[in-house]
mmCIF file of C-alpha atoms in Angstrom:
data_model
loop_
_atom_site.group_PDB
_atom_site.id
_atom_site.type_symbol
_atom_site.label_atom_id
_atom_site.label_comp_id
_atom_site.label_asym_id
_atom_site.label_seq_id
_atom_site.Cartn_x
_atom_site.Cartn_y
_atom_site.Cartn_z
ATOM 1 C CA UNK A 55 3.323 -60.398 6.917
ATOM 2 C CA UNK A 56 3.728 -60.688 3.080
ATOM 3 C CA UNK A 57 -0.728 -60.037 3.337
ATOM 4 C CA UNK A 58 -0.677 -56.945 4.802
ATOM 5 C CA UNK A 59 2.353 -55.708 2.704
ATOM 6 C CA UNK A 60 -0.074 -56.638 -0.369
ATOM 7 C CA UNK A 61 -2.901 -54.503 1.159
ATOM 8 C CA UNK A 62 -0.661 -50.968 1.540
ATOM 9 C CA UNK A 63 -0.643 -49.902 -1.777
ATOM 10 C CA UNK A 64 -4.098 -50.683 -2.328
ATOM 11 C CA UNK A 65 -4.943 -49.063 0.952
ATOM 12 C CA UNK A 66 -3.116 -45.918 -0.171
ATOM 13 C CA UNK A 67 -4.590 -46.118 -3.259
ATOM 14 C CA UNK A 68 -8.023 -46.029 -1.772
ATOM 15 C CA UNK A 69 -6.971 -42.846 0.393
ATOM 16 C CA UNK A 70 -5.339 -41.025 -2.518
ATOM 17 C CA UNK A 71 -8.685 -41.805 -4.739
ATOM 18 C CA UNK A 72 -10.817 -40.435 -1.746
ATOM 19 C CA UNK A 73 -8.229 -36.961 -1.339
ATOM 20 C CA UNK A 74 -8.803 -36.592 -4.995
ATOM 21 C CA UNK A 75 -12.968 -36.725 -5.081
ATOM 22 C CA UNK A 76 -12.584 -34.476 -2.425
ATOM 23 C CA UNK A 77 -10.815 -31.499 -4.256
ATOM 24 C CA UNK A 78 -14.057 -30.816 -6.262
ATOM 25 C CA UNK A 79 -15.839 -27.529 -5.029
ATOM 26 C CA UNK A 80 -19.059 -27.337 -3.167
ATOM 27 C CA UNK A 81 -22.137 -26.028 -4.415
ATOM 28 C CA UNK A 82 -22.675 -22.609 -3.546
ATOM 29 C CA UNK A 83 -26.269 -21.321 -2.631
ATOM 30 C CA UNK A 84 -26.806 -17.417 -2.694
ATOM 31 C CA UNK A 85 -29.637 -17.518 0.201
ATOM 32 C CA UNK A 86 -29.688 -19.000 3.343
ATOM 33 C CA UNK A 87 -29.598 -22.218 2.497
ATOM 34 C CA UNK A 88 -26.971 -24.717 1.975
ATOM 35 C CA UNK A 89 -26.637 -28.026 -0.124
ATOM 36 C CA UNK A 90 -26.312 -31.437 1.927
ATOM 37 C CA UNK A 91 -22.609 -32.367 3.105
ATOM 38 C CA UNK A 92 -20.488 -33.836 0.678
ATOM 39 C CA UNK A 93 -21.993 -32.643 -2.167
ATOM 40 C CA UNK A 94 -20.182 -31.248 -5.165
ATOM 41 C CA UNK A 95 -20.321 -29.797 -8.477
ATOM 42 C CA UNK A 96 -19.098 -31.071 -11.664
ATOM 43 C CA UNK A 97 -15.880 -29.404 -12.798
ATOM 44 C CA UNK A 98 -14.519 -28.442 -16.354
ATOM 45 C CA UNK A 99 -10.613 -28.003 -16.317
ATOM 46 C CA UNK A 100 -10.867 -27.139 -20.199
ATOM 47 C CA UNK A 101 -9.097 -23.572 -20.960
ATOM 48 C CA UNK A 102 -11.220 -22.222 -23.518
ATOM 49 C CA UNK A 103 -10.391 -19.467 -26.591
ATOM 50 C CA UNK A 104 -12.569 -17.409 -28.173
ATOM 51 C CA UNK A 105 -12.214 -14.698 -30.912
ATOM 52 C CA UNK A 106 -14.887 -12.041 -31.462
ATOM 53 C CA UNK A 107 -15.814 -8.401 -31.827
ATOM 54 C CA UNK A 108 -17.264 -6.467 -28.422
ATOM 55 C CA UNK A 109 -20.357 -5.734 -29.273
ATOM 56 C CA UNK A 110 -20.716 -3.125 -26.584
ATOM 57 C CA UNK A 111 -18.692 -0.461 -24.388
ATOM 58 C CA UNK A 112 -17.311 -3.085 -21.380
ATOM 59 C CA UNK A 113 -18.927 -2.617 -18.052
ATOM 60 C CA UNK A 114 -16.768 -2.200 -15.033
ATOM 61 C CA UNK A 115 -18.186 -4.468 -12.005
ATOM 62 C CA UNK A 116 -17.870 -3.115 -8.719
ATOM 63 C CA UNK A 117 -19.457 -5.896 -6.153
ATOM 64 C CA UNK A 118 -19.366 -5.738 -2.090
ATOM 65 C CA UNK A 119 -17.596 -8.754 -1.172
ATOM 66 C CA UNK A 120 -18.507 -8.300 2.895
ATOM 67 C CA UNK A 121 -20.929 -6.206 5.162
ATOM 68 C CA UNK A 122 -19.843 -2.401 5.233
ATOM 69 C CA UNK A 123 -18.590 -0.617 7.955
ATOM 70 C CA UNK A 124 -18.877 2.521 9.669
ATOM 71 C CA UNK A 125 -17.234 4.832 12.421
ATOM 72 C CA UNK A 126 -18.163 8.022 13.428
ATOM 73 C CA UNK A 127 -16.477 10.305 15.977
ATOM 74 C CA UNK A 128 -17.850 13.209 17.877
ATOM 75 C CA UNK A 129 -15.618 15.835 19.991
ATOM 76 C CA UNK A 130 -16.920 19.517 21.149
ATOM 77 C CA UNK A 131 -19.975 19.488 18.989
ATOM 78 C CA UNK A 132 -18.702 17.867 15.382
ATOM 79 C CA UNK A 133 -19.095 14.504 14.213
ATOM 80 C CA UNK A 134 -17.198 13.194 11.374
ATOM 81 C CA UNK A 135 -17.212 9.568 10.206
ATOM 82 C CA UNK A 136 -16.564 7.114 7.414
ATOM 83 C CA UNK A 137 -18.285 4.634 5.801
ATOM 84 C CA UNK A 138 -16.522 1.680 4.004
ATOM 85 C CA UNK A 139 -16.948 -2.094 2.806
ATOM 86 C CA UNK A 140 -14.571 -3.898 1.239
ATOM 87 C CA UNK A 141 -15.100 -4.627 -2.653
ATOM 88 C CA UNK A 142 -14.046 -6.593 -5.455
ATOM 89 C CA UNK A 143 -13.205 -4.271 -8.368
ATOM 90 C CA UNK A 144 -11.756 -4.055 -11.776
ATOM 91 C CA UNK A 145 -13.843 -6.692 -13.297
ATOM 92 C CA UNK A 146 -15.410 -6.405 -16.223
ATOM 93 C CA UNK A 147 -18.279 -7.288 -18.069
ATOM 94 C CA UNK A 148 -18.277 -7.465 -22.053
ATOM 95 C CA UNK A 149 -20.764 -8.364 -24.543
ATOM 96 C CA UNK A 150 -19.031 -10.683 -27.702
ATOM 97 C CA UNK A 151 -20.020 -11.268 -30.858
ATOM 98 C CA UNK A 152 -18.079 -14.942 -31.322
ATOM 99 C CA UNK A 153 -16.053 -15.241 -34.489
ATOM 100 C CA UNK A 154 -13.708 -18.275 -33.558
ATOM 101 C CA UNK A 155 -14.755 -20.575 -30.068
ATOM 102 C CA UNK A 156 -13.543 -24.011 -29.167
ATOM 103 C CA UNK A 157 -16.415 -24.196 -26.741
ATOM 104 C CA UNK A 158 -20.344 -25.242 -27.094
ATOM 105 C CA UNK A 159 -21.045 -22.830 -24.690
ATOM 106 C CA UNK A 160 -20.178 -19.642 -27.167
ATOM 107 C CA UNK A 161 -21.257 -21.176 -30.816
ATOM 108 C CA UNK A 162 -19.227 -19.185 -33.663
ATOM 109 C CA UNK A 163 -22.349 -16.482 -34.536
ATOM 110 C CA UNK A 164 -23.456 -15.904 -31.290
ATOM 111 C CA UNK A 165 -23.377 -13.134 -28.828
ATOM 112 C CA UNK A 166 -21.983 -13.883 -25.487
ATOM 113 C CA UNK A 167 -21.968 -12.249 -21.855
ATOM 114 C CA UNK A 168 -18.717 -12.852 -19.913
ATOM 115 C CA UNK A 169 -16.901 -11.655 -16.736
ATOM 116 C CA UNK A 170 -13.067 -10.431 -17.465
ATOM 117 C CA UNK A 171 -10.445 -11.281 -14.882
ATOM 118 C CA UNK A 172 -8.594 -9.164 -16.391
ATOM 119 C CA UNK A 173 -8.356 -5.520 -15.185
ATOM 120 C CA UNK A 174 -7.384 -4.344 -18.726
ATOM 121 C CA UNK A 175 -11.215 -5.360 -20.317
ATOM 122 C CA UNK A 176 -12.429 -2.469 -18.931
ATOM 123 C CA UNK A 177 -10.979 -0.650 -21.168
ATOM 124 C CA UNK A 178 -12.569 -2.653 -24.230
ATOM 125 C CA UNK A 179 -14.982 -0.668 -26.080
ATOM 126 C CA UNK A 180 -17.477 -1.365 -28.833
ATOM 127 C CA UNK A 181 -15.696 -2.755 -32.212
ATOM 128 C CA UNK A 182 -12.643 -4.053 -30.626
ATOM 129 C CA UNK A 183 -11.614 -7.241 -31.977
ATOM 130 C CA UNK A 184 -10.388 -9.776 -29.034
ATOM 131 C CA UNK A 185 -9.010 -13.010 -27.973
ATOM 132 C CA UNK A 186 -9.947 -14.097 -24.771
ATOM 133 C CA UNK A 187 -8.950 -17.378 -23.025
ATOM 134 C CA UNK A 188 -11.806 -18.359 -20.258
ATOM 135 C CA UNK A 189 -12.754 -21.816 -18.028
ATOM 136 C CA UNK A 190 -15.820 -23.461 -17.764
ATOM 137 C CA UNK A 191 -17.250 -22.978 -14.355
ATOM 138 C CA UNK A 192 -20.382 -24.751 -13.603
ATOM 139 C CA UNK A 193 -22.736 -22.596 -11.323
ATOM 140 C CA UNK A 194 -25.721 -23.881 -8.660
ATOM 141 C CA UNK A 195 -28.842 -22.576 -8.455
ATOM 142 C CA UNK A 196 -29.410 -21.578 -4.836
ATOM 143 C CA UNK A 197 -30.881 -24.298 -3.026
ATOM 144 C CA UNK A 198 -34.738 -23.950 -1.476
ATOM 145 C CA UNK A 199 -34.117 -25.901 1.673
ATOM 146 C CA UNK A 200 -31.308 -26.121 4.543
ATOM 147 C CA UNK A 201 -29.243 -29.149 3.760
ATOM 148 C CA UNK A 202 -30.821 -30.396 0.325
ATOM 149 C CA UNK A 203 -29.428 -32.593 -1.690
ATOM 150 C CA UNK A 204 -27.613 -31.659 -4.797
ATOM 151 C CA UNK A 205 -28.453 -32.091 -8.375
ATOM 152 C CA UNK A 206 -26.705 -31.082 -11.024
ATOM 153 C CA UNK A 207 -29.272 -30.531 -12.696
ATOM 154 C CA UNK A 208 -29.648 -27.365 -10.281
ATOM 155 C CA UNK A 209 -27.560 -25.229 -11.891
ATOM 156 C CA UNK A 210 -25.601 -23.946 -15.467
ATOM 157 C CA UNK A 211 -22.533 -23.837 -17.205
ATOM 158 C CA UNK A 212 -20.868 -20.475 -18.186
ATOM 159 C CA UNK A 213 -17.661 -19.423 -19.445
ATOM 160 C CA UNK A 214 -15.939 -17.517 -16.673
ATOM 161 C CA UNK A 215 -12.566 -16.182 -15.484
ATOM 162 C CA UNK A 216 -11.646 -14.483 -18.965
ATOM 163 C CA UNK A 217 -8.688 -12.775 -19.567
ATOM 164 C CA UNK A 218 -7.218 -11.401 -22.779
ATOM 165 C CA UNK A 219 -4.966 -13.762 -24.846
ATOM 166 C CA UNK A 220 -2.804 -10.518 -25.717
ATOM 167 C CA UNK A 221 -3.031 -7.059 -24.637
ATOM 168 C CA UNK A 222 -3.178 -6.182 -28.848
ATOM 169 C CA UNK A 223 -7.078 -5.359 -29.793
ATOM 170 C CA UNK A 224 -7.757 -4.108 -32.910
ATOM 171 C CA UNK A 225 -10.844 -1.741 -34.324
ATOM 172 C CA UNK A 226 -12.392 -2.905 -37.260
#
């Protein structure tokens, strides 16, 4: 008895260990092919700052998250109709020139592309300066065959999921 009371908390050690490899995310392909079972991507729980000026008017992204649809009705000789997908919006796009950065990813000097979370960065226009707080998301390169195995060397690191440290910018 005292043997197998020895083995449970290794045992549930084991299974917590195993729960916890598990959480990491999946490659992603953008074709029709998929990475092998099992296989995951590195993951970066850093939260990153950065200080810079926009270097540009921010973009707003507008991206079709799902296949469109459309209805049409006809009655006595009209037709009238409606055509619709659902879409992510509100994103935006900016272009930094880095002052200040506590990651390798955007050196101090160097002008980086990143994707706002934040609804408000739309509004960001060329000459603003900014503080923006963003992760580390690793992103796979879409694989070239159904079920192939991942490497991590298929894929990059960007800083992604911005969002403004304080609502306060400030023209030079």
């Amino acid at each position: 008895m005292t043997n197998r009371t020895n083995l449970c908390p290794l045992f549930l050690l084991f299974m917590l260990s195993l729960l916890i490899s598990s959480c990491r995310p999946s490659p992603e392909s953008s074709n029709a092919f998929s990475y092998a079972w099992g296989a995951k991507i590195p993951v970066d729980t850093n939260v990153y700052t950065l200080s810079g000026q926009v270097a540009a008017d921010a973009e707003s992204l507008v991206r079709q998250s799902a296949p469109a649809q459309a209805q049409t009705y006809s009655a006595e000789g009209v037709s009238m109709g409606s055509y619709y997908g659902p879409q992510l919006n509100g994103k935006g796009m900016v272009r930094l020139h880095v002052a200040t950065s506590d990651s390798e990813l955007a050196p101090v000097g160097s002008t980086v592309l990143l994707k706002l979370d934040d609804t408000k960065g739309i509004l960001l226009a060329a000459g603003d300066q900014i503080t923006l707080k963003c992760r580390a998301q690793f992103e796979a390169i879409a694989a070239v065959q159904n079920r192939q195995p991942f490497d991590p060397a298929a894929g990059v690191w960007e800083l992604d999921y911005c969002r403004l440290a304080t609502p306060v910018v400030s023209a030079p």
